[in-house]
Amino acid sequence: MLKNQKDKFKIPDNIHYLNCAFMSPFLKEVEQIGHQAVSKKCFPYQITGNDFFADTNKLKKVFASLIEAEDHQNIAVIPSVSYGVANVANNILLGKDDEILVVDEQFPSNIYSWQKLADKYQGKVITAIAPKLQKGRGKKWNDNILELINHKTKVIAIPHVHWSDGTLFDLKAIRKKADMVNALLIIDGTQSVGALPFSVAEIKPDALICAGYKWLFGPYSIGLAYYSDKLCDGNPIEENWINRKNSEDFAGLVHYEAEYQPKAGRFNVGEMSNFTLTPMLLKAIEQIIAWQPKNIQQYTKEISIDAIVSLQNLGCFIESETARANHLFGVYLPENIDIETLKKDFAKNNIYVSFRGNAIRVAPHLYNDSKDFQKFVTCFKNAIKN
């Protein structure tokens, strides 16, 4: 098992940061590269035409390696998940009453484009509601999703894990059912890719879209998206110079080019070269590959397992281990635990988590250890109503 990696970060010992799903801290190395990258623009005469493409191509290659995608040309640089989703929605035609399937309380960036698309064509957004039960909740939720996929389903737009409580969605089974009805599978990997193994070769998504500032440990405002060959003849949501063929030839840019860069290159955001953010995200993903997501899962499981048992003994509901991720899980409170007392105790003890929907979202990483969880559990005990 991996050892604790807190020495690679600047998190003080008195801070118990269990909130990577909100925003990851920078690695020291990533921060250093960021400073160097910012300083680079002090000397613009040292920036060459090659600099507009070199780090971006490296970034696409390491991300393709992380997600087991065969060709890095299927990767695009995006500023946000909503941008990546819009690139897909921009190329879908629906018939009247055609359906787009999403899950209950899904993150809005993977909702609004689908609502707009459905409104445009008089289609429907269908929501797979979370079951109101505890035992077998995750399996039942997945069963509900599969049952809702039918001949009217044109798009299935879901995450790999639910952003509020870490519920795992069975993407292999969903992909199989999607193929039966010829539906697109669009995955928001923001809360999973980097911490949970994901294989494009195995899942075969039509698109996988990820923000960079959470489990990829990159900066805000840069992300990455995989687009399958099926989508790579589509129209991007913006027309910029750098997503056109031969954009590497600066002297020839006014010889306007009708063709795009190969494959997903057409979906790159304008100014994709971002000389500050790109090298930071590149270094971060290189570190994730060195750690390996499967090892991150094992580590976060080991440091949290005792705390989860203790919380369940206090009456809290936490999804069963086989139906959720280890790096992100939700704690649902029983009636005898006062949430306001709990919040005050968290603040007093420098414990950082998120409140999402009806769940307290817990999101550990390699800078955490079992002592963080001991403090966490103690706060629950103190919040029990008399």
Coordinates of C-alpha atoms in Angstrom, one line a residue:
M1 CA 0.0 0.0 0.0
L2 CA 1.1 3.6 -0.6
K3 CA 2.5 5.4 2.4
N4 CA 1.1 8.8 3.4
Q5 CA 2.1 11.6 1.0
K6 CA 1.4 14.6 3.2
D7 CA 5.0 15.8 2.8
K8 CA 4.3 16.6 -0.8
F9 CA 1.7 19.2 0.2
K10 CA 1.6 22.3 2.4
I11 CA -1.4 21.3 4.6
P12 CA -0.6 22.1 8.3
D13 CA -0.7 19.3 10.8
N14 CA -3.7 20.9 12.7
I15 CA -5.8 20.9 9.5
H16 CA -8.0 17.8 8.7
Y17 CA -8.8 18.4 5.1
L18 CA -11.3 15.7 4.0
N19 CA -12.7 17.7 1.1
C20 CA -10.7 16.9 -2.1
A21 CA -14.1 16.6 -3.9
F22 CA -14.5 20.3 -3.4
M23 CA -11.0 21.3 -4.5
S24 CA -7.7 19.5 -4.2
P25 CA -4.6 21.2 -2.7
F26 CA -1.7 21.9 -5.0
L27 CA 1.3 19.6 -4.7
K28 CA 4.4 21.5 -3.8
E29 CA 5.9 20.6 -7.2
V30 CA 2.8 21.9 -9.0
E31 CA 2.9 25.2 -7.1
Q32 CA 6.6 25.6 -8.0
I33 CA 5.9 25.0 -11.7
G34 CA 3.0 27.5 -11.5
H35 CA 5.4 30.2 -10.2
Q36 CA 7.8 29.4 -12.9
A37 CA 5.1 29.5 -15.6
V38 CA 3.8 32.8 -14.4
S39 CA 7.3 34.3 -14.5
K40 CA 7.7 33.0 -18.1
K41 CA 5.5 35.8 -19.5
C42 CA 8.0 38.4 -18.0
F43 CA 10.1 37.4 -20.9
P44 CA 7.7 37.0 -23.9
Y45 CA 10.6 37.1 -26.4
Q46 CA 11.6 33.6 -25.1
I47 CA 8.2 32.1 -26.0
T48 CA 8.3 30.3 -29.4
G49 CA 5.6 29.0 -31.7
N50 CA 6.4 25.5 -30.5
D51 CA 5.5 26.5 -27.0
F52 CA 1.8 26.9 -28.1
F53 CA 1.7 23.1 -28.7
A54 CA 4.4 21.2 -26.9
D55 CA 3.1 21.1 -23.3
T56 CA -0.5 20.7 -24.6
N57 CA 0.4 17.6 -26.6
K58 CA 2.3 16.2 -23.6
L59 CA -0.8 16.9 -21.4
K60 CA -3.1 15.1 -23.8
K61 CA -0.7 12.1 -23.9
V62 CA -0.5 11.7 -20.1
F63 CA -4.3 12.0 -19.8
A64 CA -4.8 9.4 -22.5
S65 CA -2.5 7.1 -20.6
L66 CA -4.3 7.7 -17.3
I67 CA -7.7 6.8 -18.8
E68 CA -6.4 4.1 -21.1
A69 CA -7.3 5.8 -24.3
E70 CA -5.5 4.6 -27.4
D71 CA -5.0 7.9 -29.2
H72 CA -4.2 11.2 -27.5
Q73 CA -5.8 13.0 -30.5
N74 CA -9.1 12.0 -29.0
I75 CA -8.4 14.4 -26.1
A76 CA -9.3 18.1 -26.1
V77 CA -8.4 20.8 -23.6
I78 CA -11.4 22.5 -22.1
P79 CA -12.0 25.2 -19.5
S80 CA -14.9 23.5 -17.7
V81 CA -17.2 20.5 -17.7
S82 CA -20.0 22.6 -19.0
Y83 CA -17.9 23.5 -22.1
G84 CA -17.1 19.9 -22.7
V85 CA -20.7 18.8 -22.4
A86 CA -21.8 21.7 -24.7
N87 CA -19.5 20.4 -27.4
V88 CA -21.4 17.1 -27.4
A89 CA -24.9 18.6 -27.1
N90 CA -24.1 20.9 -30.0
N91 CA -24.0 17.8 -32.3
I92 CA -27.1 15.9 -31.3
L93 CA -30.4 16.0 -33.0
L94 CA -33.4 14.7 -31.1
G95 CA -36.9 13.7 -32.3
K96 CA -40.0 14.7 -30.5
D97 CA -40.3 12.8 -27.1
D98 CA -36.7 11.4 -27.4
E99 CA -35.2 11.0 -24.0
I100 CA -32.0 12.1 -22.3
L101 CA -31.3 10.0 -19.1
V102 CA -29.6 11.6 -16.0
V103 CA -29.4 10.7 -12.4
D104 CA -31.0 12.3 -9.3
E105 CA -29.3 15.5 -8.1
Q106 CA -26.6 15.3 -10.7
F107 CA -24.2 18.2 -10.8
P108 CA -25.6 21.1 -12.9
S109 CA -22.8 21.2 -15.4
N110 CA -24.0 17.9 -16.8
I111 CA -27.6 19.0 -16.7
Y112 CA -28.3 22.4 -18.2
S113 CA -27.1 21.6 -21.8
W114 CA -29.4 18.6 -21.8
Q115 CA -32.4 20.5 -20.6
K116 CA -31.8 23.1 -23.3
L117 CA -31.4 20.4 -26.0
A118 CA -34.6 18.7 -24.8
D119 CA -36.5 22.0 -24.9
K120 CA -35.2 22.7 -28.4
Y121 CA -36.5 19.5 -29.9
Q122 CA -39.4 18.8 -27.6
G123 CA -37.6 15.9 -26.0
K124 CA -37.5 14.8 -22.4
V125 CA -34.9 14.7 -19.6
I126 CA -35.6 11.6 -17.6
T127 CA -34.2 11.3 -14.1
A128 CA -33.2 8.1 -12.4
I129 CA -34.3 8.8 -8.8
A130 CA -32.2 7.6 -5.9
P131 CA -34.1 4.8 -4.0
K132 CA -35.5 5.8 -0.6
L133 CA -33.9 2.8 1.2
Q134 CA -30.6 1.8 2.8
K135 CA -29.9 -1.9 2.2
G136 CA -29.1 -2.4 -1.4
R137 CA -29.5 1.2 -2.4
G138 CA -26.7 1.4 -4.8
K139 CA -27.7 -1.8 -6.7
K140 CA -31.3 -0.7 -6.8
W141 CA -30.3 2.7 -8.2
N142 CA -28.3 1.1 -11.0
D143 CA -31.2 -1.3 -11.7
N144 CA -33.5 1.7 -12.1
I145 CA -31.1 3.3 -14.6
L146 CA -31.0 0.2 -16.7
E147 CA -34.8 -0.1 -16.6
L148 CA -35.2 3.4 -17.8
I149 CA -33.0 2.9 -20.9
N150 CA -35.3 2.2 -23.8
H151 CA -35.7 2.7 -27.6
K152 CA -36.5 6.4 -27.0
T153 CA -33.2 7.0 -25.1
K154 CA -30.7 8.9 -27.2
V155 CA -28.3 10.2 -24.5
I156 CA -27.2 8.8 -21.2
A157 CA -25.4 11.6 -19.3
I158 CA -24.1 10.5 -15.9
P159 CA -21.1 10.5 -13.6
H160 CA -19.0 7.5 -12.7
V161 CA -19.6 8.3 -9.0
H162 CA -22.3 10.6 -7.6
W163 CA -20.8 13.9 -6.6
S164 CA -22.6 14.0 -3.2
D165 CA -22.2 10.5 -1.8
G166 CA -19.9 8.5 -4.0
T167 CA -22.4 6.0 -5.2
L168 CA -20.9 4.0 -8.0
F169 CA -22.7 3.7 -11.3
D170 CA -22.2 0.4 -13.3
L171 CA -20.8 1.9 -16.5
K172 CA -20.1 -1.4 -18.1
A173 CA -23.7 -2.5 -17.7
I174 CA -25.0 0.9 -18.7
R175 CA -22.7 0.9 -21.8
K176 CA -24.1 -2.5 -22.8
K177 CA -27.7 -1.4 -22.5
A178 CA -26.9 1.9 -24.3
D179 CA -25.5 -0.1 -27.3
M180 CA -28.7 -2.1 -27.5
V181 CA -30.7 1.1 -28.2
N182 CA -27.9 3.0 -29.9
A183 CA -27.7 5.7 -27.2
L184 CA -24.7 7.9 -26.5
L185 CA -23.0 7.5 -23.1
I186 CA -21.6 10.8 -21.9
I187 CA -19.7 10.6 -18.6
D188 CA -18.7 13.3 -16.2
G189 CA -15.5 12.0 -14.7
T190 CA -14.7 15.0 -12.5
Q191 CA -15.3 13.2 -9.2
S192 CA -13.6 10.0 -10.2
V193 CA -10.9 10.2 -12.8
G194 CA -7.5 10.5 -11.0
A195 CA -8.7 8.7 -7.9
L196 CA -10.7 5.8 -9.3
P197 CA -9.4 3.6 -12.2
F198 CA -11.1 4.3 -15.5
S199 CA -10.5 2.6 -18.8
V200 CA -11.8 4.1 -22.1
A201 CA -10.8 0.8 -23.7
E202 CA -13.2 -1.1 -21.3
I203 CA -16.1 1.3 -20.9
K204 CA -16.0 2.8 -24.4
P205 CA -17.7 6.1 -23.5
D206 CA -18.7 8.5 -26.3
A207 CA -17.3 11.3 -24.2
L208 CA -15.5 11.5 -20.9
I209 CA -15.3 15.0 -19.5
C210 CA -13.3 16.1 -16.5
A211 CA -12.5 19.3 -14.6
G212 CA -8.9 19.5 -13.6
Y213 CA -9.0 21.1 -10.2
K214 CA -10.3 18.2 -8.1
W215 CA -8.9 14.6 -8.3
L216 CA -6.5 15.5 -11.1
F217 CA -4.8 18.0 -8.7
G218 CA -4.6 20.7 -11.3
P219 CA -5.5 24.4 -11.3
Y220 CA -9.0 25.9 -11.7
S221 CA -10.3 26.7 -15.2
I222 CA -8.6 23.9 -17.1
G223 CA -10.0 20.4 -17.8
L224 CA -9.7 17.6 -20.3
A225 CA -12.2 15.7 -22.4
Y226 CA -12.1 12.5 -24.3
Y227 CA -14.3 12.4 -27.4
S228 CA -14.8 9.1 -29.3
D229 CA -14.3 8.9 -33.0
K230 CA -18.0 8.9 -33.4
L231 CA -18.1 12.5 -32.2
C232 CA -15.0 13.8 -33.9
D233 CA -16.7 14.9 -37.1
G234 CA -18.9 17.3 -35.1
N235 CA -19.1 21.1 -34.9
P236 CA -17.3 22.8 -32.0
I237 CA -19.1 25.5 -30.0
E238 CA -16.4 28.0 -30.9
E239 CA -14.3 28.7 -34.0
N240 CA -10.7 29.6 -33.0
W241 CA -7.5 29.7 -34.9
I242 CA -5.7 27.0 -32.9
N243 CA -8.2 24.3 -33.6
R244 CA -7.8 24.6 -37.3
K245 CA -5.5 22.5 -39.5
N246 CA -1.9 23.8 -39.9
S247 CA -2.3 26.3 -37.0
E248 CA 1.3 25.4 -36.1
D249 CA 2.3 27.5 -39.1
F250 CA 2.1 31.0 -37.7
A251 CA 3.2 32.6 -41.0
G252 CA 0.3 31.0 -42.8
L253 CA -2.5 31.8 -40.4
V254 CA -4.2 34.2 -42.7
H255 CA -4.5 31.5 -45.3
Y256 CA -7.8 30.6 -43.7
E257 CA -8.3 26.9 -43.2
A258 CA -11.7 25.2 -43.5
E259 CA -10.5 21.9 -42.0
Y260 CA -10.0 21.3 -38.2
Q261 CA -7.1 19.7 -36.3
P262 CA -7.4 15.9 -36.3
K263 CA -10.1 14.2 -34.3
A264 CA -10.9 16.0 -31.0
G265 CA -8.6 18.8 -31.8
R266 CA -11.6 20.7 -33.2
F267 CA -13.0 20.8 -29.6
N268 CA -10.1 22.5 -28.0
V269 CA -10.9 25.8 -26.3
G270 CA -9.4 29.0 -27.7
E271 CA -6.1 29.8 -26.1
M272 CA -5.7 26.1 -25.1
S273 CA -2.0 26.6 -24.8
N274 CA -2.4 28.4 -21.5
F275 CA 1.2 28.8 -20.5
T276 CA 0.4 28.8 -16.8
L277 CA -2.2 26.2 -16.2
T278 CA -1.1 23.6 -18.8
P279 CA 2.3 22.7 -17.2
M280 CA 0.7 22.6 -13.8
L281 CA -1.9 20.1 -14.8
L282 CA 0.7 18.1 -16.7
K283 CA 2.9 17.7 -13.6
A284 CA -0.1 16.9 -11.4
I285 CA -1.3 14.1 -13.7
E286 CA 2.2 12.7 -14.0
Q287 CA 2.2 12.4 -10.2
I288 CA -1.2 10.7 -10.2
I289 CA 0.1 8.1 -12.8
A290 CA 3.0 7.5 -10.5
W291 CA 0.7 6.9 -7.5
Q292 CA -1.9 4.9 -9.6
P293 CA -5.6 5.4 -8.9
K294 CA -6.0 1.8 -7.7
N295 CA -3.5 2.5 -5.0
I296 CA -5.3 5.7 -4.0
Q297 CA -8.5 3.6 -3.6
Q298 CA -6.7 1.1 -1.4
Y299 CA -5.1 3.8 0.7
T300 CA -8.3 5.8 1.3
K301 CA -10.1 2.5 2.1
E302 CA -7.6 1.6 4.8
I303 CA -7.6 4.9 6.6
S304 CA -11.4 5.3 6.6
I305 CA -12.6 1.7 7.3
D306 CA -12.6 1.9 11.1
A307 CA -14.3 5.3 11.1
I308 CA -17.0 4.1 8.7
V309 CA -17.8 1.2 11.1
S310 CA -18.0 3.6 14.0
L311 CA -20.3 6.0 12.2
Q312 CA -22.6 3.1 11.2
N313 CA -22.7 2.0 14.8
L314 CA -23.8 5.6 15.7
G315 CA -26.8 5.1 13.3
C316 CA -25.4 6.9 10.2
F317 CA -26.1 5.5 6.8
I318 CA -23.1 5.1 4.5
E319 CA -23.5 3.2 1.2
S320 CA -22.1 -0.4 1.3
E321 CA -18.4 -0.7 0.3
T322 CA -19.2 -2.5 -3.0
A323 CA -21.6 0.2 -4.1
R324 CA -19.5 3.3 -3.5
A325 CA -16.0 4.7 -4.0
N326 CA -13.4 4.8 -1.2
H327 CA -12.2 8.3 -2.1
L328 CA -15.6 9.9 -1.8
F329 CA -18.6 8.8 0.3
G330 CA -21.6 10.4 1.9
V331 CA -22.6 10.2 5.6
Y332 CA -26.4 10.4 6.2
L333 CA -27.3 11.4 9.7
P334 CA -29.7 9.7 12.0
E335 CA -32.3 11.9 13.8
N336 CA -30.4 11.9 17.1
I337 CA -27.4 13.7 15.7
D338 CA -27.7 17.5 15.7
I339 CA -26.3 18.9 12.4
E340 CA -25.7 22.4 13.8
T341 CA -23.6 21.1 16.7
L342 CA -21.7 18.9 14.2
K343 CA -20.9 21.9 12.0
K344 CA -19.7 23.9 15.0
D345 CA -17.5 21.0 16.1
F346 CA -16.0 20.6 12.7
A347 CA -15.1 24.3 12.6
K348 CA -13.6 24.1 16.1
N349 CA -11.5 21.2 15.2
N350 CA -10.4 22.4 11.7
I351 CA -12.2 19.6 10.0
Y352 CA -13.1 20.4 6.4
V353 CA -15.9 18.4 4.6
S354 CA -18.8 19.4 2.4
F355 CA -22.6 19.3 2.9
R356 CA -24.1 18.2 -0.3
G357 CA -27.8 17.5 -0.5
N358 CA -28.8 15.4 2.5
A359 CA -25.3 14.0 2.9
I360 CA -22.0 15.0 4.6
R361 CA -19.6 14.4 1.8
V362 CA -16.2 13.0 2.9
A363 CA -13.4 13.0 0.4
P364 CA -9.9 11.9 1.7
H365 CA -6.7 11.5 -0.2
L366 CA -3.1 10.5 0.3
Y367 CA -2.4 13.5 2.6
N368 CA -4.9 12.2 5.1
D369 CA -4.5 9.4 7.7
S370 CA -6.6 7.5 10.2
K371 CA -6.1 10.3 12.8
D372 CA -8.1 12.7 10.6
F373 CA -10.9 10.2 10.8
Q374 CA -10.6 9.7 14.5
K375 CA -11.2 13.5 15.0
F376 CA -14.1 13.3 12.5
V377 CA -15.8 10.5 14.4
T378 CA -15.4 12.3 17.7
C379 CA -17.4 15.2 16.4
F380 CA -20.3 12.9 15.6
K381 CA -20.2 11.5 19.2
N382 CA -20.3 15.0 20.6
A383 CA -23.3 15.9 18.4
I384 CA -25.6 13.2 19.8
K385 CA -28.7 14.8 21.2
N386 CA -29.4 14.0 24.9

